[in-house]
Short mmCIF file of C-alpha atoms in Angstrom, two decimals:
data_model
loop_
_atom_site.label_atom_id
_atom_site.label_comp_id
_atom_site.label_asym_id
_atom_site.label_seq_id
_atom_site.Cartn_x
_atom_site.Cartn_y
_atom_site.Cartn_z
CA MET K 137 95.85 75.45 149.98
CA LYS K 138 95.70 71.99 148.43
CA ILE K 139 99.07 70.60 147.47
CA TYR K 140 99.13 68.48 144.31
CA ASP K 141 101.74 65.86 143.52
CA LEU K 142 102.03 67.28 140.03
CA ILE K 143 100.80 70.11 137.85
CA ILE K 144 101.12 69.72 134.07
CA ILE K 145 101.16 72.97 132.13
CA GLY K 146 99.94 72.48 128.56
CA ALA K 147 97.85 69.84 126.82
CA GLY K 148 99.59 69.22 123.54
CA PRO K 149 101.17 65.83 122.77
CA ALA K 150 103.71 66.20 125.62
CA GLY K 151 101.29 67.39 128.31
CA ILE K 152 98.56 64.89 127.40
CA THR K 153 100.99 61.96 127.39
CA ALA K 154 102.35 63.09 130.77
CA SER K 155 98.75 63.19 132.06
CA VAL K 156 98.08 59.62 130.92
CA TYR K 157 101.17 58.40 132.77
CA ALA K 158 100.30 60.47 135.86
CA ALA K 159 96.78 59.03 135.93
CA ARG K 160 98.11 55.49 135.63
CA LYS K 161 100.59 56.16 138.45
CA ARG K 162 97.61 57.37 140.53
CA MET K 163 99.25 60.71 141.11
CA ASP K 164 97.14 63.56 142.50
CA PHE K 165 97.51 65.99 139.65
CA LEU K 166 96.06 68.79 137.59
CA VAL K 167 96.40 69.89 133.97
CA ILE K 168 96.31 73.64 133.24
CA THR K 169 96.12 74.64 129.59
CA GLY K 170 94.98 77.36 127.26
CA ASN K 171 93.82 74.81 124.69
CA ILE K 172 93.80 71.13 123.88
CA GLY K 173 96.21 69.82 121.28
CA GLY K 174 98.52 72.78 120.87
CA GLN K 175 100.26 72.99 117.53
CA ALA K 176 99.27 69.40 116.70
CA ALA K 177 95.67 70.59 116.31
CA TRP K 178 96.81 72.94 113.55
CA SER K 179 98.76 70.30 111.66
CA GLY K 180 97.18 69.18 108.43
CA ASP K 181 98.09 65.65 107.44
CA ILE K 182 100.28 63.55 109.71
CA GLU K 183 101.94 60.47 108.26
CA ASN K 184 104.72 59.83 110.76
CA TYR K 185 102.97 59.13 114.06
CA THR K 186 103.53 55.45 114.76
CA GLY K 187 100.43 53.34 114.32
CA TYR K 188 98.80 55.82 111.96
CA GLN K 189 99.78 55.70 108.31
CA PHE K 190 97.63 58.75 107.84
CA VAL K 191 95.79 60.90 110.33
CA THR K 192 94.81 64.58 110.47
CA GLY K 193 96.02 66.79 113.32
CA GLN K 194 92.41 67.19 114.46
CA GLU K 195 91.76 63.47 114.57
CA LEU K 196 94.98 62.67 116.41
CA VAL K 197 94.25 65.39 118.98
CA ARG K 198 90.73 64.03 119.44
CA LYS K 199 92.23 60.61 120.20
CA PHE K 200 94.75 62.17 122.60
CA GLU K 201 92.01 64.07 124.41
CA GLU K 202 89.77 60.99 124.67
CA HIS K 203 92.67 59.10 126.22
CA MET K 204 93.39 61.89 128.72
CA ARG K 205 89.72 62.28 129.72
CA SER K 206 89.20 58.52 130.11
CA TYR K 207 90.86 58.84 133.53
CA ASP K 208 88.61 61.62 134.91
CA THR K 209 91.58 63.93 134.79
CA ASN K 210 91.09 67.41 136.23
CA VAL K 211 91.75 69.71 133.26
CA LYS K 212 91.58 73.49 133.63
CA GLU K 213 91.01 74.37 129.99
CA GLY K 214 91.15 77.98 128.81
CA GLU K 215 93.38 78.99 131.71
CA GLY K 216 96.75 80.58 130.98
CA VAL K 217 99.73 80.29 133.30
CA ILE K 218 101.38 83.62 134.09
CA GLU K 219 103.96 82.65 136.70
CA VAL K 220 105.78 79.54 137.93
CA GLU K 221 108.18 79.79 140.84
CA ARG K 222 109.65 77.58 143.50
CA ILE K 223 108.78 78.69 147.01
CA GLY K 224 110.47 76.58 149.69
CA GLU K 225 109.80 72.92 148.90
CA LEU K 226 106.81 73.65 146.67
CA ILE K 227 106.19 75.10 143.24
CA SER K 228 103.56 77.79 142.84
CA VAL K 229 101.61 78.19 139.60
CA LYS K 230 99.63 81.40 139.07
CA THR K 231 97.11 81.79 136.25
CA ASN K 232 95.29 84.54 134.38
CA LYS K 233 92.08 83.53 136.20
CA GLU K 234 93.66 85.00 139.36
CA LYS K 235 94.16 81.54 140.78
CA GLU K 236 97.18 80.04 142.46
CA TYR K 237 97.93 76.32 142.66
CA GLN K 238 100.72 74.53 144.48
CA ALA K 239 102.43 71.26 143.75
CA LYS K 240 105.49 69.26 144.67
CA THR K 241 106.40 68.86 141.01
CA VAL K 242 105.53 70.70 137.79
CA ILE K 243 105.97 69.68 134.15
CA ILE K 244 106.09 72.57 131.70
CA ALA K 245 104.78 71.33 128.35
CA SER K 246 103.50 74.63 127.01
CA GLY K 247 104.87 74.28 123.49
CA LYS K 248 105.43 77.07 121.03
CA ARG K 249 103.40 79.84 119.42
CA SER K 250 103.61 81.85 116.20
CA LYS K 251 106.18 84.58 116.19
CA GLU K 252 104.86 88.07 115.57
CA LEU K 253 106.32 90.64 113.18
CA GLY K 254 106.47 93.44 115.72
CA VAL K 255 105.57 96.19 113.26
CA PRO K 256 103.08 99.06 113.62
CA GLY K 257 99.53 98.02 112.80
CA GLU K 258 100.05 94.33 113.54
CA ASN K 259 98.19 94.30 116.85
CA GLU K 260 95.52 96.72 115.71
CA TYR K 261 94.62 94.56 112.70
CA LYS K 262 94.81 91.13 114.30
CA ASN K 263 91.81 89.18 112.93
CA LYS K 264 91.09 92.22 110.80
CA GLY K 265 93.28 91.05 107.96
CA VAL K 266 96.33 89.96 109.96
CA THR K 267 96.34 86.24 110.71
CA TYR K 268 98.72 83.52 111.82
CA CYS K 269 96.77 80.56 110.45
CA ALA K 270 96.45 80.26 106.68
CA THR K 271 94.63 76.95 107.08
CA CYS K 272 91.93 78.51 109.27
CA ASP K 273 91.40 81.95 107.85
CA GLY K 274 92.59 81.48 104.26
CA PRO K 275 89.13 80.73 102.82
CA LEU K 276 87.90 84.16 103.91
CA PHE K 277 90.27 85.79 101.44
CA SER K 278 88.97 84.15 98.28
CA GLY K 279 89.41 86.40 95.27
CA LYS K 280 91.47 88.92 97.26
CA THR K 281 95.10 89.98 97.11
CA VAL K 282 97.13 88.86 100.11
CA ALA K 283 100.70 88.75 101.39
CA VAL K 284 102.50 85.89 103.09
CA ILE K 285 105.38 87.01 105.29
CA GLY K 286 108.24 84.54 105.71
CA GLY K 287 110.71 82.44 103.78
CA GLY K 288 110.62 78.96 105.26
CA ASN K 289 108.49 75.88 104.72
CA SER K 290 105.47 77.22 106.60
CA ALA K 291 105.47 80.35 104.44
CA LEU K 292 105.74 78.25 101.27
CA ASP K 293 102.93 76.00 102.46
CA ALA K 294 100.72 79.02 103.21
CA ALA K 295 101.52 80.55 99.80
CA LEU K 296 100.51 77.33 98.02
CA GLN K 297 97.29 77.04 100.00
CA LEU K 298 96.39 80.67 99.39
CA ALA K 299 97.29 80.62 95.68
CA ARG K 300 94.30 78.32 95.16
CA ILE K 301 91.95 80.74 96.94
CA ALA K 302 93.23 84.27 96.50
CA ARG K 303 93.51 86.38 93.36
CA LYS K 304 97.16 87.16 93.97
CA VAL K 305 99.69 86.19 96.63
CA TYR K 306 102.82 88.18 97.42
CA VAL K 307 105.49 86.38 99.41
CA ILE K 308 107.65 88.76 101.42
CA ASN K 309 110.93 87.11 102.36
CA ASN K 310 113.59 89.07 104.20
CA ALA K 311 116.45 86.82 103.05
CA PRO K 312 118.02 87.12 99.58
CA LYS K 313 116.91 83.52 98.83
CA PHE K 314 114.24 81.13 100.00
CA GLY K 315 114.82 78.54 102.66
CA GLY K 316 112.60 75.47 102.88
CA ASP K 317 112.36 72.35 100.75
CA THR K 318 113.46 72.56 97.13
CA ILE K 319 110.33 70.75 95.91
CA MET K 320 108.00 73.19 97.66
CA ARG K 321 110.04 76.19 96.51
CA GLN K 322 109.86 75.08 92.90
CA LYS K 323 106.11 74.58 93.20
CA VAL K 324 105.68 78.12 94.52
CA GLU K 325 107.94 79.58 91.85
CA LYS K 326 105.85 77.88 89.16
CA THR K 327 102.53 79.17 90.49
CA VAL K 328 101.37 82.01 88.25
CA ASN K 329 99.51 84.13 90.80
CA VAL K 330 102.36 84.15 93.31
CA GLU K 331 104.93 86.96 93.26
CA ILE K 332 108.02 86.45 95.36
CA LEU K 333 109.79 89.46 96.82
CA ASN K 334 113.13 88.41 98.29
CA ASP K 335 115.33 90.69 100.35
CA SER K 336 112.15 92.43 101.53
CA SER K 337 110.70 93.21 104.92
CA VAL K 338 107.44 94.62 106.25
CA LEU K 339 107.68 98.08 107.83
CA ALA K 340 104.02 98.69 108.67
CA ILE K 341 100.50 97.38 108.23
CA SER K 342 97.75 99.90 107.51
CA GLY K 343 94.06 100.11 106.77
CA ASP K 344 90.83 101.63 108.03
CA LYS K 345 88.46 99.10 109.58
CA PHE K 346 90.40 96.25 107.97
CA VAL K 347 93.84 95.94 106.43
CA ASN K 348 94.18 97.56 103.01
CA SER K 349 97.94 97.85 102.54
CA ILE K 350 101.42 97.11 103.81
CA THR K 351 104.55 99.16 103.50
CA ILE K 352 107.59 97.10 102.63
CA LYS K 353 111.24 97.73 102.09
CA SER K 354 112.38 95.79 99.04
CA GLY K 355 116.12 96.03 98.61
CA LYS K 356 116.71 99.74 99.14
CA GLU K 357 113.32 100.82 97.90
CA GLU K 358 110.26 101.49 100.07
CA LYS K 359 106.90 100.68 98.57
CA LYS K 360 103.27 100.12 99.36
CA LEU K 361 101.39 96.97 98.41
CA PHE K 362 97.60 97.08 98.33
CA ILE K 363 96.51 93.85 99.94
CA GLU K 364 93.67 92.75 102.22
CA GLY K 365 95.26 89.86 104.07
CA VAL K 366 98.58 89.49 105.87
CA PHE K 367 99.58 85.89 106.70
CA VAL K 368 102.48 85.88 109.15
CA GLU K 369 104.59 82.71 108.84
CA ILE K 370 107.95 83.62 110.34
CA GLY K 371 108.36 80.72 112.70
CA LEU K 372 107.64 79.87 116.30
CA ILE K 373 108.75 80.94 119.76
CA PRO K 374 108.58 78.90 122.96
CA ASN K 375 105.90 79.65 125.55
CA SER K 376 108.43 79.98 128.33
CA ASP K 377 108.03 83.63 129.38
CA PHE K 378 106.06 82.78 132.53
CA VAL K 379 108.95 80.97 134.16
CA LYS K 380 111.94 83.11 135.06
CA ALA K 381 113.98 80.83 137.29
CA VAL K 382 114.92 78.17 134.73
CA GLU K 383 117.87 78.21 132.39
CA LYS K 384 116.98 78.74 128.73
CA ASN K 385 118.97 78.72 125.50
CA ASN K 386 119.25 81.72 123.18
CA LEU K 387 115.95 80.76 121.50
CA GLY K 388 114.15 80.90 124.85
CA GLU K 389 113.77 77.12 125.00
CA ILE K 390 113.98 75.61 128.49
CA LYS K 391 117.18 73.65 129.00
CA ILE K 392 116.62 70.09 130.18
CA ASN K 393 118.81 67.05 130.75
CA ASN K 394 117.96 63.58 129.45
CA ARG K 395 115.60 63.04 132.40
CA ASN K 396 113.64 66.19 131.53
CA GLU K 397 114.92 67.96 134.64
CA THR K 398 115.44 71.72 134.54
CA ASN K 399 117.94 73.42 136.83
CA VAL K 400 115.13 73.93 139.40
CA PRO K 401 114.42 70.90 141.64
CA GLY K 402 110.93 69.47 141.08
CA LEU K 403 110.49 71.44 137.88
CA PHE K 404 110.49 69.39 134.68
CA ALA K 405 109.84 70.31 131.06
CA ALA K 406 108.88 68.37 127.92
CA GLY K 407 108.26 68.80 124.22
CA ASP K 408 108.66 71.80 121.93
CA VAL K 409 109.12 74.30 124.78
CA THR K 410 112.44 72.60 125.60
CA ASP K 411 115.81 72.43 123.89
CA VAL K 412 115.17 68.80 122.86
CA PRO K 413 116.84 68.55 119.43
CA GLU K 414 113.87 67.61 117.25
CA LYS K 415 110.35 69.02 117.33
CA GLN K 416 107.99 66.22 116.34
CA ILE K 417 104.64 65.03 117.72
CA VAL K 418 105.98 61.57 118.44
CA ILE K 419 109.02 63.03 120.21
CA ALA K 420 106.92 65.44 122.29
CA ALA K 421 104.71 62.53 123.37
CA GLY K 422 107.75 60.47 124.37
CA GLU K 423 109.25 63.41 126.24
CA GLY K 424 105.97 63.90 128.14
CA SER K 425 106.09 60.30 129.26
CA LYS K 426 109.73 60.63 130.37
CA ALA K 427 109.02 63.84 132.27
CA CYS K 428 106.15 62.24 134.16
CA LEU K 429 108.20 59.21 135.12
CA SER K 430 110.99 61.51 136.31
CA ALA K 431 108.52 63.52 138.39
CA PHE K 432 107.16 60.27 139.83
CA ARG K 433 110.69 59.21 140.81
CA TYR K 434 111.37 62.63 142.31
CA LEU K 435 108.23 62.34 144.48
CA ALA K 436 109.33 58.92 145.72
CA GLN K 437 112.68 60.36 146.77
CA HIS K 438 111.44 63.57 148.43
CA MET B 209 62.41 77.11 123.75
CA ALA B 210 65.73 76.35 122.07
CA LYS B 211 67.85 79.36 121.19
CA ASN B 212 68.67 80.21 117.60
CA VAL B 213 72.35 79.37 117.12
CA LYS B 214 74.46 80.09 114.04
CA VAL B 215 78.08 79.07 113.50
CA TYR B 216 80.23 80.79 110.85
CA SER B 217 83.26 78.66 110.13
CA THR B 218 85.73 77.27 107.60
CA PRO B 219 86.09 73.51 107.05
CA THR B 220 89.78 73.49 107.95
CA CYS B 221 89.98 75.49 111.17
CA PRO B 222 90.56 73.41 114.32
CA TRP B 223 88.61 75.76 116.61
CA CYS B 224 85.63 75.64 114.27
CA ILE B 225 85.59 71.86 114.42
CA ARG B 226 85.88 71.93 118.23
CA THR B 227 83.15 74.54 118.55
CA LYS B 228 80.73 72.49 116.45
CA GLN B 229 81.68 69.30 118.26
CA PHE B 230 81.01 71.01 121.60
CA LEU B 231 77.55 72.12 120.45
CA LYS B 232 76.77 68.63 119.11
CA ASP B 233 77.93 67.01 122.35
CA ASN B 234 75.49 69.24 124.20
CA ASN B 235 72.62 68.50 121.78
CA ILE B 236 72.44 72.09 120.60
CA ALA B 237 70.99 72.47 117.12
CA PHE B 238 72.72 75.11 115.01
CA GLU B 239 72.98 76.45 111.50
CA ASP B 240 76.42 75.92 110.02
CA TYR B 241 77.71 78.43 107.46
CA ASP B 242 80.92 77.73 105.54
CA VAL B 243 82.24 81.24 105.05
CA GLY B 244 84.96 79.90 102.76
CA SER B 245 82.42 79.05 100.05
CA ASP B 246 79.48 81.29 100.97
CA HIS B 247 80.63 84.87 100.37
CA ALA B 248 77.37 86.46 101.44
CA LYS B 249 77.62 84.70 104.81
CA ALA B 250 81.28 85.70 105.08
CA ASP B 251 80.29 89.35 104.66
CA GLU B 252 77.49 88.88 107.18
CA MET B 253 79.96 87.40 109.68
CA VAL B 254 82.42 90.28 109.24
CA ALA B 255 79.63 92.84 109.59
CA LYS B 256 78.28 91.18 112.75
CA SER B 257 81.60 90.60 114.49
CA GLY B 258 83.71 93.44 113.10
CA GLN B 259 86.57 91.03 112.44
CA MET B 260 87.62 88.21 110.12
CA GLY B 261 88.66 85.38 112.44
CA VAL B 262 86.69 82.15 112.59
CA PRO B 263 84.70 80.68 114.22
CA VAL B 264 82.00 83.20 115.04
CA VAL B 265 79.01 81.97 117.02
CA ASP B 266 75.77 83.96 116.97
CA ILE B 267 73.43 83.01 119.81
CA GLU B 268 70.22 85.04 119.43
CA GLY B 269 72.30 88.06 118.43
CA GLU B 270 75.04 87.60 121.01
CA ILE B 271 78.28 87.41 119.01
CA ILE B 272 81.06 85.18 120.33
CA VAL B 273 84.38 85.18 118.48
CA GLY B 274 86.54 82.06 118.77
CA PHE B 275 85.87 78.87 120.72
CA ASP B 276 85.00 80.58 124.00
CA LYS B 277 83.49 77.62 125.81
CA GLU B 278 82.61 79.56 128.97
CA ARG B 279 80.72 82.27 127.09
CA ILE B 280 78.92 79.73 124.93
CA LYS B 281 77.92 77.77 128.04
CA ALA B 282 76.74 80.90 129.84
CA SER B 283 74.77 82.11 126.85
CA LEU B 284 73.05 78.75 126.37
CA GLY B 285 72.57 78.09 130.07
CA LEU B 286 74.60 74.84 129.95
#
């Protein structure tokens, strides 16, 4: 089997930046990723990425991808990693395409994904009324009654977007009060077709072919809301399940030191999948660069 | 003979934009339906695909949900 210098898992801001550095260091490497751009592709307007006073997530990702591809980088797109483990001096990466790759170093830059509710009906009605992207699927619910689940900024943002499209928006928040920015909260509270249900949680999602209702527990009372769309906005979890050998914090984020090293030799991590304190595109990009330079140094020493 | 390709999408969804860009890059002509504003086309998309996620690509009746590059390539012989 071919042995690569480096395998980069993920092609969001961290993975793509690592790939640019790897290409410029003339490393023999491979990028394996489910998609290009990761969460950055879903971001609306970005106003804090240096050099761009304003750019959309799509546009920034297009620029990132162009930069990555300008080096003839080998990118396995649409391939999901299912296992990473160190075997002897090498690291093995297995994917859902029944392939195995080996490398001397690996950078995990697999980011985060939307957290699921974990209630009956959620899986069954995925894309049949249950969605995790208000920006994408919102327009399909014009004139309908929908529910946003969550109480943070992303839930508030989804509620505001949907209020312009839908007939009525319920916001189901399991805390007694809203989190998120005060300005956004006040905006939502002032919107006439939004009804906020605090101290409430979803028990089940039901329907026939598509969603037609949810059962919620509001305070002590159980009730049914007749809605056609469920927008789940309860936060993110790291894509770190496929690697068992590394230390993680209680959120499942991979623990790294300031050189992006994990506790496993040759295995590095970067960006939102790690316990790096802030989750920002510009930080993920910087972390990707650091991780690649650390991997390069590791190769020189081993 | 070029195949009849239809894309059902919303203006804001990243996978829709990528799907259409991929088709354009490969010089594939297609009809683009914004299911956010065109309710009849939205209903048509749901009926065809049995689900509400975008994008949906219809290649001569073969329904592909999401930006499934490999299936699109196979179906178009790219």
